[in-house]
mmCIF file of C-alpha atoms in Angstrom:
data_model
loop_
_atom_site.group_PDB
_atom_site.id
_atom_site.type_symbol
_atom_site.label_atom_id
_atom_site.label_comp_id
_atom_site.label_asym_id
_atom_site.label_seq_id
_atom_site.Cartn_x
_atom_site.Cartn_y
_atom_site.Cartn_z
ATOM 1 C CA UNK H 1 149.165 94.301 157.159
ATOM 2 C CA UNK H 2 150.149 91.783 155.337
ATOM 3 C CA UNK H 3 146.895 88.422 154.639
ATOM 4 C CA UNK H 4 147.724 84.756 154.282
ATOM 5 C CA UNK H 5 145.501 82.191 152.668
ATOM 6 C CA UNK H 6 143.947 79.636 155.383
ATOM 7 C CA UNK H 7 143.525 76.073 154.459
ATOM 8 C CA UNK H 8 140.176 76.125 153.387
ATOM 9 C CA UNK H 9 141.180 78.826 150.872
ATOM 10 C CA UNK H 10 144.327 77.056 149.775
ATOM 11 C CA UNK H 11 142.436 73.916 149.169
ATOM 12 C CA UNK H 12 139.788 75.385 147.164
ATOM 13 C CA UNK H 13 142.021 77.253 144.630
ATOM 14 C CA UNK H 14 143.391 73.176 144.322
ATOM 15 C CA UNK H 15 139.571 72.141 143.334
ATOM 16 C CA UNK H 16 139.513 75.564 140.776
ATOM 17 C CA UNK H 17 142.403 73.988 139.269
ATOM 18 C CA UNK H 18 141.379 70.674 138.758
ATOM 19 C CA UNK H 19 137.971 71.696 137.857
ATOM 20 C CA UNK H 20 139.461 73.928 135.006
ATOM 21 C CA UNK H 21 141.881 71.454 134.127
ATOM 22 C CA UNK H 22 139.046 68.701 134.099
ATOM 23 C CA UNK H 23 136.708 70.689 132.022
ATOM 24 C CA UNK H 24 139.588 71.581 129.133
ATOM 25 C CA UNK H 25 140.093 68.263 128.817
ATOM 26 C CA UNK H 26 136.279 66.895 128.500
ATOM 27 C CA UNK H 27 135.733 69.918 126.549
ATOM 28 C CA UNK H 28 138.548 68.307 123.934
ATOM 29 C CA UNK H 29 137.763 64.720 124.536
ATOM 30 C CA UNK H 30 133.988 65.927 122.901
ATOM 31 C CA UNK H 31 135.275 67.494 120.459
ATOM 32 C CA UNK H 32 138.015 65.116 119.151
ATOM 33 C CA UNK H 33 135.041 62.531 119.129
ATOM 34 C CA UNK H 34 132.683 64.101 117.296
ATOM 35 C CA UNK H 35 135.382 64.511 114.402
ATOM 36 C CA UNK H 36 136.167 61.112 114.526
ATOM 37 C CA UNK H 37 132.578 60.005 114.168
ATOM 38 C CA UNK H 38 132.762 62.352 111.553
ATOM 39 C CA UNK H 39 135.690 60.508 109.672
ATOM 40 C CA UNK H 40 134.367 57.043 110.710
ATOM 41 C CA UNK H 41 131.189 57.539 108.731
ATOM 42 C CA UNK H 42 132.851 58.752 105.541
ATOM 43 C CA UNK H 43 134.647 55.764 105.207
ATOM 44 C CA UNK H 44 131.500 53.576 106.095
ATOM 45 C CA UNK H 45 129.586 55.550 103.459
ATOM 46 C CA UNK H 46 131.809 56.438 100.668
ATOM 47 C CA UNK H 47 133.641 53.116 101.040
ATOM 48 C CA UNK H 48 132.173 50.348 102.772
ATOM 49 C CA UNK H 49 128.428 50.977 101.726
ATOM 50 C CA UNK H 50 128.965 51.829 98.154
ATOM 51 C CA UNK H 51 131.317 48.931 97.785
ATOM 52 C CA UNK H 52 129.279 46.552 98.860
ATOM 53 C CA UNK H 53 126.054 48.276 96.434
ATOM 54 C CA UNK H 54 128.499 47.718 93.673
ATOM 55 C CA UNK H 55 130.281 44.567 94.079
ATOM 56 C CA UNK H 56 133.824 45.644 93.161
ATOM 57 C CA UNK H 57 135.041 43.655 96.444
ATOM 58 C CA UNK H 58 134.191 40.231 97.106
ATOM 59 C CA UNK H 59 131.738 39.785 100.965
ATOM 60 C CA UNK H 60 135.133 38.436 102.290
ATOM 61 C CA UNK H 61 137.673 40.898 100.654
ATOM 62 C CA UNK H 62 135.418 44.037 102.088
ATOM 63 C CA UNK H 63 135.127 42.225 105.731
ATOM 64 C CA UNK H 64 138.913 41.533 105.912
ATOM 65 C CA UNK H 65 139.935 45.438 105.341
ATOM 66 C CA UNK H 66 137.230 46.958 106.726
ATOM 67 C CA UNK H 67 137.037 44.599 109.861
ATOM 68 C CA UNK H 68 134.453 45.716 112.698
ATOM 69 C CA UNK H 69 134.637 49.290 111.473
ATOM 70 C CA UNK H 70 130.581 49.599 111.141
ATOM 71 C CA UNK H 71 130.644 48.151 114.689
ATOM 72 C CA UNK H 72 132.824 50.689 116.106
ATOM 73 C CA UNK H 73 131.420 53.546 114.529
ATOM 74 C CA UNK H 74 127.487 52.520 116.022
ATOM 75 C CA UNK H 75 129.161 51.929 119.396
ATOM 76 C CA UNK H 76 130.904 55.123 119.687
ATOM 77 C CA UNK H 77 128.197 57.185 118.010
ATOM 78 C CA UNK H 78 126.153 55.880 121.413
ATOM 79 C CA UNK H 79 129.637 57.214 123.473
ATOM 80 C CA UNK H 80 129.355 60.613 121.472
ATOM 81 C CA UNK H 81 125.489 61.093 122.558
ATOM 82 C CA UNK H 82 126.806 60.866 126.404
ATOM 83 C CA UNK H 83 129.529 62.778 126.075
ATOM 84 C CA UNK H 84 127.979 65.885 124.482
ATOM 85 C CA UNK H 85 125.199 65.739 127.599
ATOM 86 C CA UNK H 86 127.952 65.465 130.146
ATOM 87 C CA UNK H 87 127.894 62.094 130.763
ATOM 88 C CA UNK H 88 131.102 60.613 131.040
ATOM 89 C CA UNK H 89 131.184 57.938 133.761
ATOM 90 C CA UNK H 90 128.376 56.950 132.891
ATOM 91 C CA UNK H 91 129.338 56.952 128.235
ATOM 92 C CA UNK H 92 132.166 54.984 128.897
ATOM 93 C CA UNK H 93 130.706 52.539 131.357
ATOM 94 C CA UNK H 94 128.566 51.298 128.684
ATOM 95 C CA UNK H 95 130.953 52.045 126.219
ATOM 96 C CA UNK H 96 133.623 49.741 127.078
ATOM 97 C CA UNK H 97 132.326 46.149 126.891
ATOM 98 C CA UNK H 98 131.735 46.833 123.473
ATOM 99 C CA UNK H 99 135.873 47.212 123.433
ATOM 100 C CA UNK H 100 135.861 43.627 121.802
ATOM 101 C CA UNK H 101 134.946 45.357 118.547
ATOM 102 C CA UNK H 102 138.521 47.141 119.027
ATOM 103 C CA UNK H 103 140.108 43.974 119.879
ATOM 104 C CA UNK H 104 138.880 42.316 116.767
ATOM 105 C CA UNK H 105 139.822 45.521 114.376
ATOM 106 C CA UNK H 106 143.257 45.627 116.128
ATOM 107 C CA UNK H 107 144.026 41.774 116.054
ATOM 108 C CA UNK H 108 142.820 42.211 112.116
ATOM 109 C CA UNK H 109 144.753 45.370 111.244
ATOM 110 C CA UNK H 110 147.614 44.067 109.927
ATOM 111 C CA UNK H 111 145.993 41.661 107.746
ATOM 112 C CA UNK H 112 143.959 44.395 106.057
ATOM 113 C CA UNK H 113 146.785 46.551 105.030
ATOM 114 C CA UNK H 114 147.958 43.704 102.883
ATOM 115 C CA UNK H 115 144.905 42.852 101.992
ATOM 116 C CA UNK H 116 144.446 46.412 100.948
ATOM 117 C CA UNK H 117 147.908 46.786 99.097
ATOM 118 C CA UNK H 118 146.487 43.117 97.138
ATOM 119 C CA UNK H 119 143.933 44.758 95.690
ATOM 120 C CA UNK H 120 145.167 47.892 94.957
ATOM 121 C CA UNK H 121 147.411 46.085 92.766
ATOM 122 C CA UNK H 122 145.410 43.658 91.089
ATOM 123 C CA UNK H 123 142.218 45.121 90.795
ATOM 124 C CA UNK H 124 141.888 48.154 88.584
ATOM 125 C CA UNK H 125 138.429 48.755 89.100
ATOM 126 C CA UNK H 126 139.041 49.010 92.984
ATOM 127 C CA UNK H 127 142.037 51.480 92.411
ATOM 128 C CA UNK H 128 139.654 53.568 90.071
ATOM 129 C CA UNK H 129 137.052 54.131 93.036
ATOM 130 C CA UNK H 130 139.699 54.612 95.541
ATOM 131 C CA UNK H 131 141.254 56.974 94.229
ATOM 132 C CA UNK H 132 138.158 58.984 92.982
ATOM 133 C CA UNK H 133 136.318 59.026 96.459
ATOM 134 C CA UNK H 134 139.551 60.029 98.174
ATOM 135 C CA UNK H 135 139.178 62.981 95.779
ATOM 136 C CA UNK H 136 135.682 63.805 97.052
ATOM 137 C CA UNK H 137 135.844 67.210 99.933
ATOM 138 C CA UNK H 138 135.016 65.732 102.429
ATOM 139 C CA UNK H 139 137.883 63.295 102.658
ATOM 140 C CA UNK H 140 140.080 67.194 103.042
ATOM 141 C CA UNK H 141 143.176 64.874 101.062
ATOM 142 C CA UNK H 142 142.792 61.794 103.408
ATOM 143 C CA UNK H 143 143.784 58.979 101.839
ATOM 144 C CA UNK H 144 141.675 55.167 103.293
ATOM 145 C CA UNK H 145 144.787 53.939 104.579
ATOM 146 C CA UNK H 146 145.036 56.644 106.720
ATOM 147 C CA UNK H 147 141.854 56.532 107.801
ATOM 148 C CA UNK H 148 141.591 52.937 108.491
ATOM 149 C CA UNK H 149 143.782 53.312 111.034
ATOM 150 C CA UNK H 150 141.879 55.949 113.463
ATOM 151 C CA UNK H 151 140.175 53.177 115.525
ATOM 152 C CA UNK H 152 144.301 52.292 116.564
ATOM 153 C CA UNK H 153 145.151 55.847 117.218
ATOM 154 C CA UNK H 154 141.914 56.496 118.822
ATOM 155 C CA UNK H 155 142.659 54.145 122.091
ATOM 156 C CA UNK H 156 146.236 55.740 122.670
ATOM 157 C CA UNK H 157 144.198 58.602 122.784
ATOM 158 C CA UNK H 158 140.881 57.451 125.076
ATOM 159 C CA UNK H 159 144.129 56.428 127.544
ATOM 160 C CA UNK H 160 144.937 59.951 127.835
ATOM 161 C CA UNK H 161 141.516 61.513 127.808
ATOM 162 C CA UNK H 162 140.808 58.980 130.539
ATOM 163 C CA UNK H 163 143.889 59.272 132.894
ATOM 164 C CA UNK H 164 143.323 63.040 133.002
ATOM 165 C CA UNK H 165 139.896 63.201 134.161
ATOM 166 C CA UNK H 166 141.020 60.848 136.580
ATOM 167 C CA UNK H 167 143.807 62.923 137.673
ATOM 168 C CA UNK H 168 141.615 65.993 138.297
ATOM 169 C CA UNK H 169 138.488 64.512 139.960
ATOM 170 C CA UNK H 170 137.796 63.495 143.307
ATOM 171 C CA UNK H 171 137.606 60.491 144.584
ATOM 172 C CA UNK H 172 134.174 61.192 146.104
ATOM 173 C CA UNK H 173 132.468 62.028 142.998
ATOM 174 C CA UNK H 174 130.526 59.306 141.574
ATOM 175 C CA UNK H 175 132.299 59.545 137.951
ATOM 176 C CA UNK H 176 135.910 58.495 139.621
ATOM 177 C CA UNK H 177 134.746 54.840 139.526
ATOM 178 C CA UNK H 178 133.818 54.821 136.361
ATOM 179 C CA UNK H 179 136.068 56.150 134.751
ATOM 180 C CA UNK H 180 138.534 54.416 136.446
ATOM 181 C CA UNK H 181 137.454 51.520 135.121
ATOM 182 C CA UNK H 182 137.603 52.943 131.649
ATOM 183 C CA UNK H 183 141.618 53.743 132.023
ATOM 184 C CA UNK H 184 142.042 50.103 133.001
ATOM 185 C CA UNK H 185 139.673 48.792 130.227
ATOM 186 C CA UNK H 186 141.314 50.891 127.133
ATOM 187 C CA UNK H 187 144.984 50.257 128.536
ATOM 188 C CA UNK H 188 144.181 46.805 127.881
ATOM 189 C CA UNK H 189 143.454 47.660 123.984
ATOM 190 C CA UNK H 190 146.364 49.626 124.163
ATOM 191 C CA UNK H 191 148.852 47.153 125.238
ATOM 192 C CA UNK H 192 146.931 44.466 122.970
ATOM 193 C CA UNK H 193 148.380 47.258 120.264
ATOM 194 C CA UNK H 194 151.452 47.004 121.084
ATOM 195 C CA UNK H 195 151.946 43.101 121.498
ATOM 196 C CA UNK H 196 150.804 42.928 117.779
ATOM 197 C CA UNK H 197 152.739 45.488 117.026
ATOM 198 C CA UNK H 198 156.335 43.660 118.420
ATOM 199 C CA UNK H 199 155.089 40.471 116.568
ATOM 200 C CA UNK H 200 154.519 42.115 113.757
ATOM 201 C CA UNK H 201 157.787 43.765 113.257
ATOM 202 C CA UNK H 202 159.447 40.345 114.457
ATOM 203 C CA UNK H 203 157.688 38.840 111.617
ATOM 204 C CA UNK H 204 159.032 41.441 109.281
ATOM 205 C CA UNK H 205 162.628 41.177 111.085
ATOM 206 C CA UNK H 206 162.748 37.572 110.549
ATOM 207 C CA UNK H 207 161.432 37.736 107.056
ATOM 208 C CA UNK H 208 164.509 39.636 106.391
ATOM 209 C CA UNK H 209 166.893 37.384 107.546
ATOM 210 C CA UNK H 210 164.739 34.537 105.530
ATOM 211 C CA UNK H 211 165.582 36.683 102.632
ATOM 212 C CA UNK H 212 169.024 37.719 103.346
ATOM 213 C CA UNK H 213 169.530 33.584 103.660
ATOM 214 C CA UNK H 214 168.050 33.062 100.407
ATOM 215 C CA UNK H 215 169.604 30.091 98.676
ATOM 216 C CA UNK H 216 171.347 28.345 101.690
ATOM 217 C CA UNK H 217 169.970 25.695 103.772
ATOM 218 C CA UNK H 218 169.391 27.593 107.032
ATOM 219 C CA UNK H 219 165.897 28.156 107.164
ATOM 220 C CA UNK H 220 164.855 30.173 109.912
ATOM 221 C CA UNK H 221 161.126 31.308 109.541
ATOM 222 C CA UNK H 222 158.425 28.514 109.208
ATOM 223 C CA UNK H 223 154.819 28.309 109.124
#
């Protein structure tokens, strides 16, 4: 004699499955952000602390590559302390309209790699302590450039963190909202990204042309 599954069995093996595939994913979303807490405080304290201690940058010089960085990294250390007790609705709720700190680091990002790649050139005694703190073990061969751009990669990846608890909880439980609002909050950031991004490489497309024209009376990039 052969046994079938009813409904009610059918259904709950769907609610295993999402409840595994929920819990994989939280399990990573913890772990992925207390790494890049991690990373955000090295460059706060090996860079942006010392720095500013030993006056090799200008106020303004520090503030236009580093940005909102410190901002960030107190925000999402208050994210981190939810997350590792469970609370997810509830760590990105209050997480998110603090997302203006990521809209001023991403609107700014651009400027501080050639802000960066200034100084790197003209000021030896910058390049010196670059290069010796990127040295240090904790930095595991990261260069700063690299790690100045974490807070960008960091919403791509919130957006998929977020739409996958969404896509394995119920409706009915009182996190959906919540995080909900979260997807829609960071896929804001992330298409902000990507606007820059397009003007950006316009920029650099027409600046090409500009160059390419060099010498003859066309003109077509202007302030």
């Amino acid at each position: 004699m052969s046994f079938f599954p009813g409904p009610c069995s059918s259904i709950q093996e769907q609610r295993d499955r999402w409840e595994r595939k929920r819990s994989r994913t939280a399990r990573e979303l913890v772990q992925t952000e207390q790494h890049y807490c991690q990373q955000l405080k090295l460059v706060i304290t090996y860079f942006v602390e010392i720095l500013k201690a030993k006056g090799t940058l200008r106020e303004d010089i520090r503030e236009s590559i580093f940005s909102s960085i410190k901002a960030i990294h107190s925000v999402n250390q208050s994210l981190l302390v939810h997350l590792e007790n469970g609370y997810f609705g509830r760590g990105f709720d209050q997480f998110c309209p603090h997302l203006h700190h990521y809209n001023t680091y991403v609107d700014n990002v651009y400027n501080a790699n050639k802000v960066l790649g200034i100084q790197l050139k003209k000021n030896k005694a910058f390049r010196r302590f670059k290069k010796l703190q990127e040295t240090r073990p904790e930095f595991n061969s990261h260069k700063l450039e690299d790690l100045l751009q974490l807070p960008i990669q960091r919403i791509d990846q919130y957006k998929h963190f977020l739409q996958d608890l969404t896509a394995n909880i119920s409706p009915d439980n009182p996190e959906f909202q919540q995080i909900s609002r979260a997807v829609t909050a960071v896929c804001e950031v992330s298409q902000r990204i990507q606007n820059n991004t397009r003007c950006h490489e316009n920029h650099l497309q027409l600046c090409r042309v500009q160059k390419l024209l060099k010498g003859q009376r066309t003109k077509v990039l202007s302030a």
